[in-house]
PDB file of C-alpha atoms in Angstrom:
ATOM      1  CA  MET A  27     188.297 175.150   8.696  1.00  0.00           C
ATOM      2  CA  GLU A  28     190.121 175.043  12.038  1.00  0.00           C
ATOM      3  CA  PRO A  29     193.761 173.816  12.060  1.00  0.00           C
ATOM      4  CA  GLY A  30     192.701 170.775  14.090  1.00  0.00           C
ATOM      5  CA  GLY A  31     190.108 169.814  11.496  1.00  0.00           C
ATOM      6  CA  LEU A  32     192.599 170.293   8.673  1.00  0.00           C
ATOM      7  CA  GLN A  33     195.104 168.094  10.453  1.00  0.00           C
ATOM      8  CA  TRP A  34     192.416 165.418  10.881  1.00  0.00           C
ATOM      9  CA  LEU A  35     192.005 165.420   7.084  1.00  0.00           C
ATOM     10  CA  LEU A  36     195.697 165.608   6.118  1.00  0.00           C
ATOM     11  CA  VAL A  37     196.905 162.681   8.226  1.00  0.00           C
ATOM     12  CA  PRO A  38     194.669 160.061   6.575  1.00  0.00           C
ATOM     13  CA  MET A  39     195.419 161.563   3.143  1.00  0.00           C
ATOM     14  CA  GLN A  40     199.155 161.281   3.730  1.00  0.00           C
ATOM     15  CA  GLN A  41     198.702 157.717   4.919  1.00  0.00           C
ATOM     16  CA  LEU A  42     196.643 156.909   1.825  1.00  0.00           C
ATOM     17  CA  VAL A  43     199.289 158.399  -0.474  1.00  0.00           C
ATOM     18  CA  SER A  44     201.966 156.421   1.361  1.00  0.00           C
ATOM     19  CA  TRP A  45     200.021 153.173   0.935  1.00  0.00           C
ATOM     20  CA  GLY A  46     199.397 153.964  -2.725  1.00  0.00           C
ATOM     21  CA  ALA A  47     203.090 154.607  -3.364  1.00  0.00           C
ATOM     22  CA  ALA A  48     204.049 151.383  -1.587  1.00  0.00           C
ATOM     23  CA  GLY A  49     201.458 149.416  -3.574  1.00  0.00           C
ATOM     24  CA  ALA A  50     202.685 150.919  -6.841  1.00  0.00           C
ATOM     25  CA  MET A  51     206.229 150.016  -5.843  1.00  0.00           C
ATOM     26  CA  VAL A  52     205.295 146.403  -5.087  1.00  0.00           C
ATOM     27  CA  PHE A  53     203.145 145.701  -8.157  1.00  0.00           C
ATOM     28  CA  GLY A  54     204.224 148.363 -10.661  1.00  0.00           C
ATOM     29  CA  GLY A  55     207.225 146.394 -11.892  1.00  0.00           C
ATOM     30  CA  VAL A  56     205.136 143.453 -13.076  1.00  0.00           C
ATOM     31  CA  VAL A  57     202.500 145.506 -14.924  1.00  0.00           C
ATOM     32  CA  PRO A  58     204.389 145.605 -18.278  1.00  0.00           C
ATOM     33  CA  TYR A  59     204.520 141.797 -18.306  1.00  0.00           C
ATOM     34  CA  ILE A  60     200.770 141.282 -17.905  1.00  0.00           C
ATOM     35  CA  PRO A  61     199.864 142.197 -21.523  1.00  0.00           C
ATOM     36  CA  GLN A  62     202.908 140.213 -22.685  1.00  0.00           C
ATOM     37  CA  TYR A  63     201.696 137.143 -20.779  1.00  0.00           C
ATOM     38  CA  ARG A  64     198.180 137.487 -22.164  1.00  0.00           C
ATOM     39  CA  ASP A  65     199.459 137.955 -25.708  1.00  0.00           C
ATOM     40  CA  ILE A  66     201.656 134.837 -25.550  1.00  0.00           C
ATOM     41  CA  ARG A  67     198.793 132.834 -24.130  1.00  0.00           C
ATOM     42  CA  ARG A  68     196.403 134.101 -26.793  1.00  0.00           C
ATOM     43  CA  THR A  69     198.698 133.615 -29.791  1.00  0.00           C
ATOM     44  CA  GLN A  70     200.580 130.564 -28.478  1.00  0.00           C
ATOM     45  CA  ASN A  71     203.727 132.255 -29.752  1.00  0.00           C
ATOM     46  CA  ALA A  72     206.603 133.219 -27.446  1.00  0.00           C
ATOM     47  CA  GLU A  73     208.991 134.413 -30.171  1.00  0.00           C
ATOM     48  CA  GLY A  74     208.654 138.032 -29.091  1.00  0.00           C
ATOM     49  CA  PHE A  75     209.734 137.445 -25.512  1.00  0.00           C
ATOM     50  CA  SER A  76     213.278 136.638 -24.440  1.00  0.00           C
ATOM     51  CA  SER A  77     213.437 134.191 -21.548  1.00  0.00           C
ATOM     52  CA  TYR A  78     216.792 135.740 -20.620  1.00  0.00           C
ATOM     53  CA  VAL A  79     214.811 138.698 -19.300  1.00  0.00           C
ATOM     54  CA  CYS A  80     213.412 136.289 -16.719  1.00  0.00           C
ATOM     55  CA  LEU A  81     216.926 135.069 -15.925  1.00  0.00           C
ATOM     56  CA  VAL A  82     218.223 138.578 -15.268  1.00  0.00           C
ATOM     57  CA  LEU A  83     215.237 139.566 -13.134  1.00  0.00           C
ATOM     58  CA  LEU A  84     215.338 136.317 -11.151  1.00  0.00           C
ATOM     59  CA  VAL A  85     219.045 136.768 -10.373  1.00  0.00           C
ATOM     60  CA  ALA A  86     218.594 140.441  -9.497  1.00  0.00           C
ATOM     61  CA  ASN A  87     215.650 139.887  -7.164  1.00  0.00           C
ATOM     62  CA  ILE A  88     217.101 136.810  -5.449  1.00  0.00           C
ATOM     63  CA  LEU A  89     220.240 138.832  -4.688  1.00  0.00           C
ATOM     64  CA  ARG A  90     218.092 141.728  -3.459  1.00  0.00           C
ATOM     65  CA  ILE A  91     216.249 139.443  -1.022  1.00  0.00           C
ATOM     66  CA  LEU A  92     219.577 138.104   0.282  1.00  0.00           C
ATOM     67  CA  PHE A  93     220.763 141.711   0.635  1.00  0.00           C
ATOM     68  CA  TRP A  94     217.752 142.383   2.870  1.00  0.00           C
ATOM     69  CA  PHE A  95     219.088 139.906   5.438  1.00  0.00           C
ATOM     70  CA  GLY A  96     222.252 141.980   5.735  1.00  0.00           C
ATOM     71  CA  ARG A  97     220.628 145.405   5.551  1.00  0.00           C
ATOM     72  CA  ARG A  98     216.923 145.750   6.300  1.00  0.00           C
ATOM     73  CA  PHE A  99     215.581 148.172   3.698  1.00  0.00           C
ATOM     74  CA  GLU A 100     211.962 149.198   3.024  1.00  0.00           C
ATOM     75  CA  SER A 101     209.575 146.226   3.166  1.00  0.00           C
ATOM     76  CA  PRO A 102     207.762 147.250  -0.087  1.00  0.00           C
ATOM     77  CA  LEU A 103     211.068 146.726  -1.902  1.00  0.00           C
ATOM     78  CA  LEU A 104     211.309 143.246  -0.404  1.00  0.00           C
ATOM     79  CA  TRP A 105     207.758 142.390  -1.455  1.00  0.00           C
ATOM     80  CA  GLN A 106     208.454 143.800  -4.910  1.00  0.00           C
ATOM     81  CA  SER A 107     211.251 141.248  -5.326  1.00  0.00           C
ATOM     82  CA  ILE A 108     209.027 138.389  -4.161  1.00  0.00           C
ATOM     83  CA  ILE A 109     206.220 139.395  -6.555  1.00  0.00           C
ATOM     84  CA  MET A 110     208.681 139.801  -9.432  1.00  0.00           C
ATOM     85  CA  ILE A 111     210.181 136.338  -8.847  1.00  0.00           C
ATOM     86  CA  ILE A 112     206.704 134.777  -8.918  1.00  0.00           C
ATOM     87  CA  THR A 113     205.855 136.712 -12.091  1.00  0.00           C
ATOM     88  CA  MET A 114     209.041 135.645 -13.885  1.00  0.00           C
ATOM     89  CA  LEU A 115     208.455 132.006 -12.960  1.00  0.00           C
ATOM     90  CA  LEU A 116     204.940 132.220 -14.389  1.00  0.00           C
ATOM     91  CA  MET A 117     206.330 133.779 -17.564  1.00  0.00           C
ATOM     92  CA  LEU A 118     208.927 131.016 -17.844  1.00  0.00           C
ATOM     93  CA  LYS A 119     206.305 128.323 -17.351  1.00  0.00           C
ATOM     94  CA  LEU A 120     204.079 129.706 -20.103  1.00  0.00           C
ATOM     95  CA  CYS A 121     206.932 130.375 -22.539  1.00  0.00           C
ATOM     96  CA  THR A 122     208.425 126.922 -22.043  1.00  0.00           C
ATOM     97  CA  GLU A 123     205.099 125.178 -22.604  1.00  0.00           C
ATOM     98  CA  VAL A 124     204.371 127.241 -25.726  1.00  0.00           C
ATOM     99  CA  ARG A 125     207.865 126.837 -27.157  1.00  0.00           C
ATOM    100  CA  VAL A 126     207.995 123.071 -26.603  1.00  0.00           C
ATOM    101  CA  SER A 127     204.530 122.584 -28.083  1.00  0.00           C
ATOM    102  CA  ASN A 128     205.683 124.390 -31.230  1.00  0.00           C
ATOM    103  CA  GLU A 129     208.897 122.388 -31.592  1.00  0.00           C
ATOM    104  CA  LEU A 130     208.797 119.128 -33.496  1.00  0.00           C
ATOM    105  CA  ASN A 131     211.234 116.231 -33.098  1.00  0.00           C
ATOM    106  CA  VAL A 132     213.485 118.106 -30.700  1.00  0.00           C
ATOM    107  CA  LYS A 133     215.448 116.139 -28.121  1.00  0.00           C
ATOM    108  CA  ARG A 134     214.773 116.818 -24.481  1.00  0.00           C
ATOM    109  CA  ARG A 135     217.104 119.420 -22.994  1.00  0.00           C
ATOM    110  CA  SER A 136     217.489 119.531 -19.243  1.00  0.00           C
ATOM    111  CA  PHE A 137     219.309 121.416 -16.523  1.00  0.00           C
ATOM    112  CA  ALA A 138     221.419 118.564 -15.149  1.00  0.00           C
ATOM    113  CA  ALA A 139     220.012 115.165 -16.056  1.00  0.00           C
ATOM    114  CA  ALA A 140     219.485 112.828 -18.969  1.00  0.00           C
ATOM    115  CA  ASP A 141     216.097 112.539 -20.604  1.00  0.00           C
ATOM    116  CA  SER A 142     213.979 110.117 -18.586  1.00  0.00           C
ATOM    117  CA  LYS A 143     212.234 109.072 -21.793  1.00  0.00           C
ATOM    118  CA  ASP A 144     215.471 108.011 -23.406  1.00  0.00           C
ATOM    119  CA  GLU A 145     215.450 104.314 -24.081  1.00  0.00           C
ATOM    120  CA  GLU A 146     219.121 104.131 -23.196  1.00  0.00           C
ATOM    121  CA  ILE A 147     218.695 105.857 -19.866  1.00  0.00           C
ATOM    122  CA  LYS A 148     220.934 103.349 -18.119  1.00  0.00           C
ATOM    123  CA  ALA A 149     223.829 104.322 -20.331  1.00  0.00           C
ATOM    124  CA  PRO A 150     226.021 107.300 -19.399  1.00  0.00           C
ATOM    125  CA  PRO A 151     224.179 110.471 -20.408  1.00  0.00           C
ATOM    126  CA  LYS A 152     225.305 112.016 -23.641  1.00  0.00           C
ATOM    127  CA  ARG A 153     226.481 115.592 -23.726  1.00  0.00           C
ATOM    128  CA  SER A 154     223.618 116.513 -26.027  1.00  0.00           C
ATOM    129  CA  TYR A 155     221.225 115.907 -23.149  1.00  0.00           C
ATOM    130  CA  LEU A 156     223.099 118.123 -20.701  1.00  0.00           C
ATOM    131  CA  ASP A 157     222.583 121.825 -20.831  1.00  0.00           C
ATOM    132  CA  PHE A 158     225.570 123.101 -18.973  1.00  0.00           C
ATOM    133  CA  ASP A 159     226.628 123.560 -22.578  1.00  0.00           C
ATOM    134  CA  LEU A 160     226.240 127.315 -23.052  1.00  0.00           C
ATOM    135  CA  ASN A 161     224.507 126.705 -26.372  1.00  0.00           C
ATOM    136  CA  TYR A 162     221.556 125.219 -24.505  1.00  0.00           C
ATOM    137  CA  PHE A 163     221.739 127.043 -21.192  1.00  0.00           C
ATOM    138  CA  TRP A 164     218.364 128.522 -20.177  1.00  0.00           C
ATOM    139  CA  HIS A 165     216.720 126.863 -23.150  1.00  0.00           C
ATOM    140  CA  TRP A 166     215.357 123.758 -21.520  1.00  0.00           C
ATOM    141  CA  SER A 167     212.358 121.621 -22.286  1.00  0.00           C
ATOM    142  CA  LYS A 168     210.566 121.573 -18.943  1.00  0.00           C
ATOM    143  CA  PHE A 169     209.655 124.255 -16.448  1.00  0.00           C
ATOM    144  CA  THR A 170     210.982 122.072 -13.620  1.00  0.00           C
ATOM    145  CA  ASP A 171     214.500 122.449 -15.040  1.00  0.00           C
ATOM    146  CA  TYR A 172     214.281 126.218 -14.607  1.00  0.00           C
ATOM    147  CA  VAL A 173     213.015 125.744 -11.064  1.00  0.00           C
ATOM    148  CA  GLN A 174     215.950 123.436 -10.289  1.00  0.00           C
ATOM    149  CA  CYS A 175     218.382 126.007 -11.650  1.00  0.00           C
ATOM    150  CA  VAL A 176     216.804 128.847  -9.651  1.00  0.00           C
ATOM    151  CA  LEU A 177     216.811 126.757  -6.461  1.00  0.00           C
ATOM    152  CA  THR A 178     220.447 125.790  -7.019  1.00  0.00           C
ATOM    153  CA  PHE A 179     221.465 129.418  -7.531  1.00  0.00           C
ATOM    154  CA  THR A 180     219.455 130.486  -4.473  1.00  0.00           C
ATOM    155  CA  GLY A 181     220.985 127.729  -2.340  1.00  0.00           C
ATOM    156  CA  VAL A 182     224.566 128.500  -3.338  1.00  0.00           C
ATOM    157  CA  THR A 183     224.278 132.289  -3.012  1.00  0.00           C
ATOM    158  CA  GLY A 184     222.246 131.927   0.184  1.00  0.00           C
ATOM    159  CA  TYR A 185     224.933 129.749   1.764  1.00  0.00           C
ATOM    160  CA  ILE A 186     227.694 132.187   0.741  1.00  0.00           C
ATOM    161  CA  THR A 187     225.636 135.078   2.128  1.00  0.00           C
ATOM    162  CA  TYR A 188     225.143 133.210   5.410  1.00  0.00           C
ATOM    163  CA  LEU A 189     228.919 132.742   5.752  1.00  0.00           C
ATOM    164  CA  TRP A 190     229.745 136.366   4.955  1.00  0.00           C
ATOM    165  CA  LEU A 191     226.732 138.118   6.487  1.00  0.00           C
ATOM    166  CA  ASP A 192     228.922 139.815   9.115  1.00  0.00           C
ATOM    167  CA  SER A 193     231.061 141.467   6.440  1.00  0.00           C
ATOM    168  CA  SER A 194     229.712 144.916   5.616  1.00  0.00           C
ATOM    169  CA  LEU A 195     231.796 144.986   2.436  1.00  0.00           C
ATOM    170  CA  PHE A 196     230.192 141.750   1.212  1.00  0.00           C
ATOM    171  CA  VAL A 197     226.680 142.928   2.105  1.00  0.00           C
ATOM    172  CA  GLU A 198     227.095 146.268   0.337  1.00  0.00           C
ATOM    173  CA  THR A 199     228.600 144.544  -2.712  1.00  0.00           C
ATOM    174  CA  LEU A 200     225.691 142.104  -2.766  1.00  0.00           C
ATOM    175  CA  GLY A 201     223.226 144.981  -2.754  1.00  0.00           C
ATOM    176  CA  PHE A 202     225.066 146.709  -5.573  1.00  0.00           C
ATOM    177  CA  LEU A 203     225.142 143.537  -7.695  1.00  0.00           C
ATOM    178  CA  ALA A 204     221.397 143.053  -7.155  1.00  0.00           C
ATOM    179  CA  VAL A 205     220.308 146.475  -8.378  1.00  0.00           C
ATOM    180  CA  PHE A 206     223.072 146.804 -10.991  1.00  0.00           C
ATOM    181  CA  THR A 207     221.954 143.553 -12.633  1.00  0.00           C
ATOM    182  CA  GLU A 208     218.411 144.872 -12.895  1.00  0.00           C
ATOM    183  CA  ALA A 209     219.639 148.269 -14.108  1.00  0.00           C
ATOM    184  CA  MET A 210     221.461 146.594 -17.005  1.00  0.00           C
ATOM    185  CA  LEU A 211     218.280 144.902 -18.231  1.00  0.00           C
ATOM    186  CA  GLY A 212     217.741 147.394 -21.049  1.00  0.00           C
ATOM    187  CA  VAL A 213     221.361 147.531 -22.247  1.00  0.00           C
ATOM    188  CA  PRO A 214     221.169 144.496 -24.598  1.00  0.00           C
ATOM    189  CA  GLN A 215     218.079 146.024 -26.221  1.00  0.00           C
ATOM    190  CA  LEU A 216     219.946 149.329 -26.562  1.00  0.00           C
ATOM    191  CA  TYR A 217     222.907 147.539 -28.168  1.00  0.00           C
ATOM    192  CA  ARG A 218     220.757 145.503 -30.529  1.00  0.00           C
ATOM    193  CA  ASN A 219     218.948 148.643 -31.671  1.00  0.00           C
ATOM    194  CA  TYR A 220     222.337 150.185 -32.378  1.00  0.00           C
ATOM    195  CA  GLN A 221     223.496 147.129 -34.328  1.00  0.00           C
ATOM    196  CA  ASN A 222     220.327 147.010 -36.418  1.00  0.00           C
ATOM    197  CA  ARG A 223     220.139 150.802 -36.765  1.00  0.00           C
ATOM    198  CA  SER A 224     216.424 150.290 -36.231  1.00  0.00           C
ATOM    199  CA  THR A 225     213.808 149.950 -33.487  1.00  0.00           C
ATOM    200  CA  GLU A 226     211.329 148.163 -35.714  1.00  0.00           C
ATOM    201  CA  GLY A 227     208.911 146.089 -33.670  1.00  0.00           C
ATOM    202  CA  MET A 228     209.444 148.047 -30.465  1.00  0.00           C
ATOM    203  CA  SER A 229     206.384 149.552 -28.832  1.00  0.00           C
ATOM    204  CA  ILE A 230     206.842 153.220 -27.964  1.00  0.00           C
ATOM    205  CA  LYS A 231     204.108 152.850 -25.347  1.00  0.00           C
ATOM    206  CA  MET A 232     206.044 150.059 -23.689  1.00  0.00           C
ATOM    207  CA  VAL A 233     209.268 152.099 -23.640  1.00  0.00           C
ATOM    208  CA  LEU A 234     207.359 154.975 -22.062  1.00  0.00           C
ATOM    209  CA  MET A 235     206.048 152.527 -19.434  1.00  0.00           C
ATOM    210  CA  TRP A 236     209.617 151.463 -18.666  1.00  0.00           C
ATOM    211  CA  THR A 237     210.741 155.068 -18.350  1.00  0.00           C
ATOM    212  CA  SER A 238     207.844 156.233 -16.180  1.00  0.00           C
ATOM    213  CA  GLY A 239     208.074 153.139 -13.976  1.00  0.00           C
ATOM    214  CA  ASP A 240     211.826 153.400 -13.503  1.00  0.00           C
ATOM    215  CA  THR A 241     211.537 157.142 -12.809  1.00  0.00           C
ATOM    216  CA  PHE A 242     208.880 156.542 -10.157  1.00  0.00           C
ATOM    217  CA  LYS A 243     210.987 153.773  -8.648  1.00  0.00           C
ATOM    218  CA  THR A 244     214.091 155.980  -8.476  1.00  0.00           C
ATOM    219  CA  VAL A 245     212.196 158.869  -6.881  1.00  0.00           C
ATOM    220  CA  TYR A 246     210.761 156.390  -4.367  1.00  0.00           C
ATOM    221  CA  PHE A 247     214.271 155.178  -3.530  1.00  0.00           C
ATOM    222  CA  ILE A 248     215.515 158.730  -2.952  1.00  0.00           C
ATOM    223  CA  LEU A 249     212.542 159.970  -0.926  1.00  0.00           C
ATOM    224  CA  ASN A 250     212.487 156.880   1.299  1.00  0.00           C
ATOM    225  CA  GLN A 251     216.249 156.952   1.819  1.00  0.00           C
ATOM    226  CA  ALA A 252     216.752 153.464   0.434  1.00  0.00           C
ATOM    227  CA  PRO A 253     220.336 152.133   0.373  1.00  0.00           C
ATOM    228  CA  PHE A 254     222.446 154.257  -1.974  1.00  0.00           C
ATOM    229  CA  GLN A 255     222.895 151.323  -4.375  1.00  0.00           C
ATOM    230  CA  PHE A 256     219.186 151.484  -5.199  1.00  0.00           C
ATOM    231  CA  SER A 257     219.246 155.207  -6.044  1.00  0.00           C
ATOM    232  CA  ILE A 258     222.410 155.069  -8.162  1.00  0.00           C
ATOM    233  CA  CYS A 259     221.298 152.075 -10.210  1.00  0.00           C
ATOM    234  CA  GLY A 260     217.780 153.465 -10.495  1.00  0.00           C
ATOM    235  CA  LEU A 261     219.212 156.590 -12.111  1.00  0.00           C
ATOM    236  CA  LEU A 262     221.315 154.416 -14.417  1.00  0.00           C
ATOM    237  CA  GLN A 263     218.197 152.491 -15.431  1.00  0.00           C
ATOM    238  CA  VAL A 264     216.378 155.736 -16.252  1.00  0.00           C
ATOM    239  CA  PHE A 265     219.309 156.890 -18.402  1.00  0.00           C
ATOM    240  CA  VAL A 266     219.199 153.611 -20.355  1.00  0.00           C
ATOM    241  CA  ASP A 267     215.446 154.010 -20.903  1.00  0.00           C
ATOM    242  CA  ILE A 268     215.944 157.582 -22.143  1.00  0.00           C
ATOM    243  CA  ALA A 269     218.693 156.378 -24.495  1.00  0.00           C
ATOM    244  CA  ILE A 270     216.288 153.794 -25.964  1.00  0.00           C
ATOM    245  CA  LEU A 271     213.656 156.518 -26.399  1.00  0.00           C
ATOM    246  CA  LEU A 272     216.235 158.615 -28.256  1.00  0.00           C
ATOM    247  CA  GLN A 273     216.942 155.628 -30.507  1.00  0.00           C
ATOM    248  CA  VAL A 274     213.231 155.316 -31.258  1.00  0.00           C
ATOM    249  CA  TYR A 275     213.144 158.982 -32.280  1.00  0.00           C
ATOM    250  CA  LEU A 276     216.391 158.948 -34.291  1.00  0.00           C
ATOM    251  CA  TYR A 277     215.760 155.713 -36.174  1.00  0.00           C
ATOM    252  CA  SER A 278     212.143 156.651 -36.876  1.00  0.00           C
ATOM    253  CA  TYR A 279     212.829 160.093 -38.289  1.00  0.00           C
ATOM    254  CA  TYR A 280     216.345 159.477 -39.589  1.00  0.00           C
ATOM    255  CA  PRO A 281     216.408 155.848 -40.778  1.00  0.00           C
ATOM    256  CA  GLN A 282     219.925 154.458 -41.050  1.00  0.00           C
ATOM    257  CA  LYS A 283     219.138 151.614 -43.462  1.00  0.00           C
ATOM    258  CA  PRO A 284     216.189 149.995 -45.230  1.00  0.00           C
ATOM    259  CA  VAL A 285     213.714 148.592 -42.739  1.00  0.00           C
ATOM    260  CA  SER A 286     214.124 144.846 -42.279  1.00  0.00           C
ATOM    261  CA  HIS A 287     211.355 142.408 -41.461  1.00  0.00           C
ATOM    262  CA  THR A 288     213.207 140.612 -38.704  1.00  0.00           C
ATOM    263  CA  ALA A 289     210.966 140.207 -35.703  1.00  0.00           C
ATOM    264  CA  HIS A 290     212.009 142.052 -32.595  1.00  0.00           C
ATOM    265  CA  PRO A 291     210.528 141.803 -29.116  1.00  0.00           C
ATOM    266  CA  ALA A 292     207.832 144.415 -28.979  1.00  0.00           C
ATOM    267  CA  SER A 293     206.984 144.550 -25.334  1.00  0.00           C
ATOM    268  CA  THR A 294     209.928 143.626 -23.163  1.00  0.00           C
ATOM    269  CA  LYS A 295     213.509 144.499 -22.520  1.00  0.00           C
ATOM    270  CA  ALA A 296     215.054 141.679 -24.490  1.00  0.00           C
ATOM    271  CA  LEU A 297     218.416 140.075 -24.154  1.00  0.00           C
TER     272      LEU A 297
END
């Protein structure tokens, strides 16, 4: 084949690979949550999924989008954040509906308002109805409360970002906080495994999906010269995944204590 003909073939192939990598970057992060969503919907049981995972990913991706306004990085990374935010909101909606339907005689818990069904609504709201109490934070009774919280956080951080957008130090710090928050997602699971001396209930396939996905993401960051914060925290995330894999191996072949029957999240990085 002549060089010109080979070049005619290579250019579209390279473009196709580039599109495929970008598509995997945008949608790959939400893939592990699809079977989790389907399982919760099928069983009507959300015990195995920690809603704090949604909190961490919402915070991380909102900060990443704000970082984009200060430093325009690759557009697939921006779309990844948008898709992840939508996915986490859908997860929250399903989990809240399932959890509330399974709770009996539980008072309404809200983000910042008294229960509208309370007969004494005209009276000053009682503290038990307000969930700025850390005991009830992010454990509300309606999906709209989570939306209000997310919008409040977005509004406050967006306004601060607008005021400090000209500060390179602020912008770089914002980017670091965004990816560092996401990188720390697996640490609570790592710590809980260490406390329990067991990984009972964890899916090895799911951990492998985390590791392969985070490895692909980190390589993508490096090859596409994404902001250095992305590469550093991507590597950190891979190290955490590998540490969890080591725990799976150690606690499976060298059990530290009798296996308990406490349920652990099987298919998500739990907090």
